Amino acid sequence: MTGQDLAAAGGTPTPSVPAPKLDWRACVQGSPFDCATAKVPLDYDNPRGRTIELAVVKRKATAPGRRIGTLFFNPGGPGGPGTVQMPQNYESFPREVRERFDIVSWDPRGIGSSTAVNCFASPEEAAHWNASKAAGFPVGERERAAWIAAYKDLARRCERRDPELLRHVSTADTARDLDQLRRATGEPHLTYLGISYGTFLGATYANLFPGKVRAMVLDSDWDPQAWTNHASDNAPRLTTFLRVGSDRTAAATLDRFLALCGFTTTARCAFSAGSPKATRDKFDQLMQRLRKHPVGTSTYARTVADVVTSLYIVHPGWTDLAGRLQNLWQSRVPKPSPLPHAPPVPHPNPYLGEEQATAVFCGDSPNPRDPGVYHALEEAGAARAGDAGRFWTWAAEGCATWPAVAANRYRGPWNKLTAHPVLVVGTTYDPSTPYTGAQAMAKELADARLLTHDGYGHTALINPSNCVKAHESRYLIDGTLPPVGTTCRPDTPPFPAPKPRGGVAAGGGGMAGASYGSGELGATVVAVVCGPTRGSANAVGGVGGTGRSRWNRCGASRRH
């Protein structure tokens, strides 16, 4: 029985290979993180065939006398290198979780420092390919033709380099790797935190290995039915990102960004025009202007990509974005955001060409196979979601000519009863994974509880809410779920007032806090990869460029 047959039959994969051995040692001299390499089968249906390597990283529990076990973490993407992004975002984990658990992450197969998809002979060749297409998305017939040609070229290169690997980097393959890593650490059951794409990985694991789930937090979720196109073999009408609603939620979050900016002063939000309407109008005028007159390398499409992905992290992302938009408004070239620190690991800046995320995404999730339909889909996306609709439409076009479909996809069912319930976290204004995705995930899983983060940005992990952290900690430590209908809010609203100094200023600070709680404002890449990364986004998800600059923005590479 093949993996696909097994999934269709609803069976649980039984490991037929021994657990890998993890030879932990300090990642680099003096590093608080330990590194190891795991060997796993390329094809679990042929466990004696080719093997591949997984790069693994661990931070030991800080209170070893109270240690509970191991928490596995996936930073999203697809394509997020856990060996980079877990260390970079380690301090974002709740303190109690850091005390009680060893935290382990890894570069999934095909990614980063693991056995990786790499379709170019040199970095220079990869850079030349990347320069052959527009940044962000194509505008106009000439750019669309160049874009489509570039992705056809990428597909040919990848098929020549390692076609066997392309067929075995699916989410289901990675879920089996995760179970092997669980076994390697001696854990009888899995404790897991997955963000963005990591929620789909978690849901896949929960349905392949339902009896092994101890605790599972899924933060900023994909609707698994939309991701798999409802397990249909028919050609999809929409792209993955349009099916899951990334365009609409990005548009809603951008609208909220502009409204909150307009509510405040230029001292707090540099792009404010004095009111929400005036600020929205100002943004629209800027986009129209950039279509005709780019500012330096800041074209209309590159700016839209930057806007969408910069909404991932509220602090300092929203304030920094407002400053860049104001610079463009004044026809000044904006300064790029600083890169996050390089973590103390052997390969802090691994090659992360977009073919890595593309291999997972396109092999797993169906998208229209005719490049010629994407322009019409773009116009329809723009009609329902404005500039964000254009961005998210083209983010999937590379799949139109991708040469491989995953050999072992898991496409459901999603309602296997797990040994313990799952905690699903959804943020109301998320520019990548809509809150409806969290609702759908909680509904699809057999035993799940939804925790609502009434806030902003992509993932609650990197947009802090002490309320969310408290509920996650209790659940991960002793299994206590939040009450049904629980809603949390962010610790700090966007565009906060300056910290009060002295008596008079203290009064102003108090008023600002009160208005956020009860007035109109209350309605409610540091690094990590969060959302589906996509090369097309050239800055996408942070998803944009290449290597470190791309992945070290939101932890979500700039695609998603």
XYZ file of C-alpha atoms in Angstrom:
560
model
C 0.000 0.000 0.000
C 1.468 3.358 -1.003
C 1.427 6.421 1.222
C -1.376 7.866 -0.882
C -3.393 4.658 -0.585
C -2.743 4.647 3.134
C -4.064 8.183 3.460
C -7.153 7.318 1.466
C -7.771 4.272 3.627
C -7.456 6.356 6.753
C -4.696 4.182 8.165
C -1.890 5.198 10.496
C 1.629 4.889 9.090
C 3.684 2.359 11.002
C 7.397 3.154 11.172
C 9.362 0.439 9.430
C 12.740 2.041 10.006
C 14.590 2.620 13.265
C 14.466 6.062 14.823
C 17.393 8.261 13.775
C 20.185 8.855 16.257
C 20.722 12.453 17.298
C 24.307 13.246 18.257
C 23.717 16.558 20.028
C 26.579 19.004 20.422
C 26.875 22.772 20.784
C 25.939 24.380 17.474
C 29.011 26.600 17.663
C 31.400 27.226 20.509
C 29.611 28.989 23.357
C 26.146 28.670 21.780
C 23.208 27.911 24.097
C 21.727 25.841 21.252
C 22.625 22.260 20.406
C 22.658 20.882 16.868
C 22.357 17.405 15.364
C 21.715 15.717 12.022
C 19.049 13.070 11.483
C 18.988 10.592 8.610
C 15.564 9.586 7.293
C 14.303 7.758 4.197
C 13.595 9.866 1.146
C 10.584 7.636 0.463
C 8.896 5.974 3.428
C 7.384 3.444 1.015
C 10.956 2.386 0.219
C 12.733 2.749 3.572
C 15.835 0.871 2.420
C 16.380 3.214 -0.512
C 17.932 6.655 -0.617
C 18.293 8.559 2.651
C 18.332 12.306 3.244
C 19.545 14.485 6.110
C 17.612 16.791 8.400
C 19.358 19.622 10.264
C 17.995 19.793 13.833
C 18.407 22.354 16.624
C 17.529 22.265 20.344
C 17.460 24.622 23.312
C 17.316 22.724 26.586
C 14.698 23.521 29.216
C 15.941 26.346 31.421
C 14.504 24.718 34.557
C 15.758 21.146 34.086
C 14.471 20.027 37.466
C 10.911 20.799 36.301
C 11.333 19.612 32.702
C 8.258 17.993 31.149
C 9.626 16.922 27.765
C 10.253 18.181 24.245
C 8.269 20.806 22.344
C 8.673 20.601 18.565
C 8.326 23.846 16.606
C 7.741 24.557 12.917
C 8.082 28.232 11.857
C 5.869 28.075 8.769
C 6.503 28.805 5.141
C 6.464 26.302 3.617
C 10.190 26.644 3.567
C 10.952 28.084 6.983
C 14.398 26.973 8.227
C 13.753 26.043 11.848
C 17.453 25.901 12.674
C 17.589 29.653 12.016
C 14.160 30.832 13.020
C 13.690 28.988 16.296
C 16.895 30.499 17.736
C 15.955 33.933 16.389
C 12.506 33.759 17.959
C 13.325 31.769 21.069
C 12.536 34.656 23.420
C 9.019 34.879 21.935
C 8.056 31.546 23.487
C 6.278 31.887 26.856
C 8.744 31.867 29.757
C 7.038 28.891 31.421
C 7.324 26.906 28.201
C 11.036 27.691 27.901
C 11.497 26.558 31.492
C 9.618 23.272 31.211
C 10.426 22.038 27.696
C 13.398 21.384 25.508
C 12.437 23.260 22.325
C 13.408 21.463 19.115
C 13.077 22.619 15.521
C 14.487 21.518 12.187
C 14.851 22.492 8.556
C 12.195 20.377 6.818
C 13.279 18.129 3.971
C 14.076 20.168 0.876
C 14.856 23.291 2.917
C 17.905 25.203 4.124
C 20.599 23.120 5.790
C 18.745 19.821 5.352
C 18.942 17.926 2.061
C 17.712 20.879 0.037
C 16.096 21.592 -3.298
C 18.622 23.726 -5.196
C 18.123 24.228 -8.905
C 21.102 26.455 -9.625
C 24.800 25.744 -10.043
C 25.888 28.872 -8.160
C 24.537 31.827 -6.166
C 25.277 34.048 -9.154
C 23.122 31.872 -11.388
C 20.278 32.032 -8.866
C 20.606 35.819 -8.624
C 20.534 36.132 -12.407
C 17.338 34.086 -12.558
C 15.733 36.178 -9.823
C 16.582 39.371 -11.711
C 14.867 38.077 -14.836
C 11.400 38.748 -13.405
C 9.667 41.680 -11.786
C 9.825 42.280 -8.050
C 6.549 41.602 -6.251
C 4.413 40.649 -9.251
C 4.285 41.498 -12.964
C 2.604 44.654 -14.249
C 1.839 44.866 -17.952
C 2.031 42.369 -20.782
C 5.822 42.437 -21.110
C 6.439 41.748 -17.417
C 3.800 39.007 -17.381
C 5.520 37.247 -20.293
C 8.922 37.519 -18.589
C 7.470 36.257 -15.297
C 5.879 33.189 -16.893
C 9.051 32.457 -18.856
C 11.153 32.683 -15.685
C 9.033 30.117 -13.854
C 9.025 27.790 -16.848
C 12.815 28.053 -16.788
C 12.896 27.343 -13.046
C 10.741 24.246 -13.545
C 13.077 22.920 -16.244
C 16.137 23.527 -14.093
C 14.617 21.780 -11.081
C 13.438 18.775 -13.057
C 16.959 18.295 -14.409
C 18.704 18.626 -11.040
C 16.886 16.169 -8.746
C 13.413 15.084 -9.898
C 13.221 12.337 -7.262
C 13.626 14.825 -4.407
C 10.909 17.077 -5.845
C 8.361 14.266 -5.476
C 9.220 13.629 -1.821
C 9.101 16.986 -0.025
C 5.384 16.903 0.777
C 3.802 17.891 4.076
C 2.946 14.239 4.662
C 6.607 13.281 4.202
C 7.579 15.981 6.704
C 4.913 14.773 9.157
C 6.539 11.330 9.036
C 9.927 12.982 9.613
C 8.447 14.756 12.630
C 7.312 11.440 14.060
C 10.790 10.031 13.535
C 12.262 13.013 15.394
C 9.737 12.454 18.192
C 10.921 8.870 18.472
C 14.563 9.972 18.343
C 14.074 12.208 21.401
C 12.427 9.365 23.326
C 9.057 11.093 23.578
C 6.066 8.705 23.694
C 3.758 11.461 22.447
C 4.177 14.692 20.486
C 4.043 18.189 21.950
C 4.003 20.683 19.078
C 3.684 24.356 18.164
C 3.212 25.201 14.495
C 2.619 28.642 13.027
C 1.141 29.519 9.629
C 1.993 26.671 7.222
C 3.098 24.806 10.358
C -0.591 24.526 11.244
C -1.230 22.463 8.115
C 1.753 20.298 9.014
C 0.316 19.882 12.504
C -3.127 18.964 11.192
C -1.542 16.422 8.849
C 0.414 14.854 11.713
C -2.689 14.803 13.914
C -4.563 12.773 11.317
C -1.707 10.458 10.364
C -0.719 9.810 13.990
C -3.825 10.712 16.055
C -2.846 8.476 18.968
C 0.492 10.254 19.379
C -0.807 13.782 20.059
C -0.051 14.972 23.609
C -0.573 18.705 22.971
C -0.657 20.740 19.771
C -0.913 24.520 19.314
C -1.791 25.669 15.770
C -1.308 29.440 15.442
C -2.537 31.340 12.309
C -4.187 28.546 10.422
C -4.772 27.318 6.904
C -8.149 25.838 6.095
C -7.036 22.279 5.210
C -9.950 21.778 2.812
C -9.084 24.942 0.896
C -5.375 24.073 0.837
C -6.088 20.656 -0.699
C -8.918 21.932 -2.935
C -11.240 19.603 -1.027
C -9.125 16.635 -2.145
C -10.513 17.051 -5.665
C -8.643 15.756 -8.691
C -10.363 18.334 -10.874
C -8.370 21.344 -12.014
C -8.887 24.164 -9.506
C -10.502 27.399 -10.638
C -8.666 29.531 -8.073
C -5.133 29.551 -6.711
C -4.429 28.257 -3.226
C -4.067 31.727 -1.730
C -7.320 32.940 -3.262
C -9.113 29.810 -2.025
C -7.913 30.288 1.530
C -8.639 34.038 1.418
C -5.148 35.506 1.811
C -6.105 38.335 -0.526
C -9.176 39.360 1.442
C -7.536 39.182 4.852
C -4.520 41.151 3.586
C -6.878 43.826 2.237
C -8.787 43.975 5.527
C -5.559 44.246 7.538
C -4.205 46.952 5.241
C -7.456 48.868 5.608
C -7.125 48.599 9.399
C -3.512 49.761 9.221
C -4.544 52.855 7.248
C -7.540 53.546 9.510
C -5.511 53.296 12.720
C -2.779 55.416 11.143
C -5.348 58.029 10.139
C -6.834 58.103 13.628
C -3.531 59.233 15.112
C -0.926 61.899 14.458
C 2.161 61.874 12.268
C 4.223 61.686 15.455
C 2.932 58.135 15.913
C 2.246 57.160 12.296
C 4.319 59.083 9.759
C 1.899 58.347 6.891
C -1.185 59.755 8.656
C -3.230 62.262 6.657
C -5.360 63.269 9.635
C -8.291 60.868 9.248
C -8.893 57.272 8.123
C -10.482 58.352 4.831
C -7.775 60.857 4.008
C -5.084 58.290 4.806
C -6.744 55.649 2.621
C -7.004 58.184 -0.204
C -3.364 59.124 0.265
C -2.346 55.466 -0.018
C -4.383 54.979 -3.205
C -2.840 58.105 -4.717
C 0.644 56.865 -3.838
C 0.003 53.491 -5.510
C -1.293 55.216 -8.661
C 1.741 57.484 -8.709
C 4.192 54.609 -8.313
C 2.661 52.831 -11.302
C 3.919 55.688 -13.498
C 6.879 56.986 -11.525
C 8.823 54.530 -9.352
C 11.038 55.965 -6.640
C 14.431 54.361 -7.140
C 13.802 50.610 -7.174
C 10.458 51.057 -5.379
C 8.023 50.144 -8.126
C 4.295 49.826 -7.569
C 4.455 46.011 -7.367
C 7.543 45.909 -5.150
C 5.871 48.377 -2.784
C 2.647 46.357 -2.604
C 4.698 43.258 -1.740
C 6.532 45.227 0.933
C 3.265 46.564 2.347
C 1.583 43.169 2.619
C 4.537 41.411 4.181
C 5.411 44.308 6.492
C 1.976 43.948 8.072
C 3.073 40.576 9.501
C 4.776 42.039 12.582
C 3.075 44.997 14.271
C 5.991 46.181 16.418
C 8.046 47.712 14.930
C 6.820 46.647 11.491
C 3.767 48.912 11.181
C 5.589 52.017 12.358
C 8.536 51.289 10.054
C 6.172 50.678 7.122
C 4.442 54.006 7.717
C 7.835 55.708 7.591
C 8.750 54.056 4.300
C 5.402 54.989 2.749
C 5.859 58.591 3.841
C 9.321 58.643 2.281
C 7.840 57.395 -0.990
C 5.094 60.006 -0.755
C 7.817 62.640 -0.580
C 9.692 60.931 -3.453
C 12.525 59.850 -1.178
C 14.049 56.391 -1.432
C 13.106 54.571 1.797
C 15.728 52.884 3.906
C 15.353 49.099 4.171
C 14.523 47.588 7.535
C 17.547 46.240 9.403
C 18.127 42.499 9.290
C 17.689 40.503 12.474
C 20.676 39.143 14.318
C 22.398 36.022 13.023
C 21.763 33.177 15.478
C 24.670 31.172 16.935
C 24.303 28.165 14.625
C 26.700 26.724 12.012
C 24.714 27.995 9.007
C 22.855 31.178 10.019
C 22.259 32.153 6.397
C 21.583 28.978 4.386
C 20.563 29.056 0.750
C 16.793 29.571 0.655
C 16.031 29.874 -3.015
C 12.365 30.097 -3.717
C 12.389 26.745 -5.462
C 12.483 25.204 -1.969
C 9.152 26.626 -0.851
C 7.765 26.152 -4.353
C 8.605 22.446 -4.319
C 6.560 21.893 -1.160
C 3.726 24.253 -2.031
C 3.212 23.258 -5.663
C 3.673 19.556 -4.995
C 1.100 19.636 -2.211
C -1.603 22.104 -3.172
C -3.416 22.280 -6.556
C -3.256 25.491 -8.595
C -4.376 26.368 -12.142
C -1.958 24.828 -14.643
C -2.492 27.331 -17.443
C -0.240 30.399 -17.022
C -2.572 32.301 -19.313
C -5.400 32.431 -16.742
C -3.443 34.280 -14.053
C -3.958 37.758 -15.488
C -7.752 37.304 -15.413
C -7.488 35.885 -11.884
C -5.409 38.926 -10.919
C -8.084 41.319 -12.156
C -10.773 39.379 -10.298
C -8.577 39.377 -7.192
C -8.057 43.124 -7.489
C -11.816 43.637 -7.795
C -12.397 41.901 -4.468
C -9.203 42.781 -2.575
C -7.473 45.692 -4.296
C -3.681 45.720 -4.550
C -3.389 42.736 -2.204
C -5.438 40.681 -4.663
C -2.828 41.222 -7.360
C 0.001 40.254 -5.032
C -1.580 37.043 -3.759
C -2.737 35.910 -7.209
C 0.751 35.917 -8.738
C 2.262 34.374 -5.604
C 1.061 30.986 -6.882
C 1.806 31.267 -10.602
C 5.031 29.276 -10.347
C 2.858 26.212 -9.765
C 1.348 26.508 -13.255
C 4.408 24.908 -14.826
C 5.920 23.115 -11.823
C 7.079 19.643 -12.955
C 6.231 17.496 -9.921
C 3.270 16.411 -7.831
C 4.028 14.954 -4.414
C 4.095 11.171 -4.427
C 2.595 10.950 -0.939
C 0.164 13.787 -0.376
C -2.244 13.659 2.543
C -5.605 15.171 1.580
C -7.844 14.083 4.444
C -9.885 13.089 6.288
C -9.168 15.734 8.926
C -11.413 14.494 11.718
C -9.443 11.619 13.244
C -9.971 11.641 17.010
C -6.666 12.602 18.625
C -5.454 11.279 21.962
C -5.743 14.800 23.378
C -7.486 17.960 22.123
C -5.787 20.550 19.908
C -5.588 24.301 20.636
C -6.213 26.505 17.578
C -5.225 30.212 17.714
C -6.515 32.719 15.164
C -5.838 36.463 14.806
C -8.662 38.677 13.538
C -6.529 41.010 11.376
C -3.886 38.740 9.840
C -2.438 39.737 6.427
C -1.742 36.145 5.408
C -3.927 33.530 7.109
C -7.493 34.733 7.683
C -9.335 34.256 10.947
C -11.819 32.143 8.973
C -8.971 29.666 8.453
C -8.662 29.195 12.216
C -12.419 28.744 12.469
C -12.302 26.159 9.686
C -9.362 24.329 11.274
C -11.126 24.142 14.635
C -14.224 22.799 12.904
C -12.405 20.248 10.730
C -10.371 18.671 13.532
C -12.205 16.115 15.641
C -11.379 17.689 19.016
C -10.152 21.284 18.951
C -10.693 24.526 20.867
C -10.462 27.948 19.185
C -8.700 30.797 21.000
C -9.305 34.177 19.354
C -6.577 36.814 19.289
C -8.484 40.035 18.599
C -5.471 41.792 17.245
C -3.169 42.322 14.295
C -0.310 40.692 12.427
C 0.670 37.192 11.368
C 0.802 34.770 14.305
C 0.301 35.527 17.965
C 3.750 34.092 18.673
C 5.525 37.148 17.239
C 2.763 39.687 17.959
C 2.706 39.323 21.712
C -0.365 38.896 23.846
C 0.271 37.870 27.455
C -3.278 36.546 27.463
C -2.556 34.168 24.548
C 0.758 33.137 26.096
C -0.897 32.336 29.438
C -3.492 30.091 27.797
C -0.879 28.383 25.613
C 1.383 27.773 28.614
C -1.385 26.204 30.704
C -2.437 24.015 27.811
C 1.084 22.852 26.910
C 2.039 22.209 30.539
C -1.046 20.496 31.924
C -3.560 20.261 29.073
C -5.940 22.940 30.349
C -7.877 24.478 27.457
C -9.202 28.054 27.530
C -12.970 28.319 28.086
C -15.090 28.162 24.951
C -15.268 31.582 23.272
C -12.163 33.018 24.952
C -10.839 36.168 23.283
C -7.462 37.783 23.952
C -6.081 41.166 22.939
C -2.566 42.368 22.091
C -0.327 43.714 24.830
C 0.290 46.944 22.881
C -1.926 48.476 20.178
C -0.477 49.630 16.856
C 1.018 53.129 16.837
C 1.156 53.405 20.637
C 1.504 56.722 22.389
C 5.007 57.705 23.458
C 5.813 56.640 27.002
C 4.614 59.385 29.388
C 7.187 61.696 30.946
C 6.064 63.751 33.897
C 2.632 64.661 35.223
C 0.966 66.287 32.222
C 2.251 63.725 29.745
C 1.023 60.918 31.998
C -2.535 62.156 31.560
C -2.222 61.992 27.780
C -0.838 58.495 27.968
C -3.777 57.362 30.054
C -6.266 58.840 27.614
C -4.600 57.037 24.716
C -4.921 53.746 26.510
C -8.551 54.381 27.338
C -9.467 55.259 23.783
C -7.912 52.055 22.506
C -9.942 50.010 24.939
C -13.315 51.608 24.348
C -13.261 53.891 21.328
C -12.934 53.337 17.596
C -9.408 52.009 17.937
C -10.560 49.265 20.253
C -12.451 47.515 17.512
C -10.615 45.401 17.076
C 11.021 40.585 10.014
C 12.577 40.062 13.794
C 12.714 36.693 12.181
C 10.573 33.777 11.696
C 9.037 32.428 8.677
C 5.444 32.341 9.033
C 3.310 32.330 6.055
C 3.553 30.495 2.895
C 6.642 31.755 1.438
C 6.751 32.326 -2.148
C 9.489 33.402 -4.272
C 7.229 35.335 -6.402
C 6.840 37.663 -3.657
C 10.277 38.797 -4.028
C 10.047 39.998 -0.658
C 7.227 38.001 0.030
C 6.399 37.106 3.418
C 9.234 38.795 4.318
C 9.059 36.902 0.945
C 11.229 38.692 -0.958
C 14.719 38.585 -1.918
C 16.926 35.693 -1.275
C 18.686 34.074 1.581
C 18.927 35.911 4.820
C 17.259 39.131 3.781
C 14.215 37.200 2.682
C 13.729 34.919 5.610
C 14.766 37.195 8.365
C 11.876 39.551 8.298
C 8.789 37.880 9.646
C 9.941 34.610 10.236
C 7.593 34.317 7.497
C 9.425 34.635 4.443
C 7.922 37.173 2.372
C 5.489 35.188 0.578
C 3.326 34.163 3.200
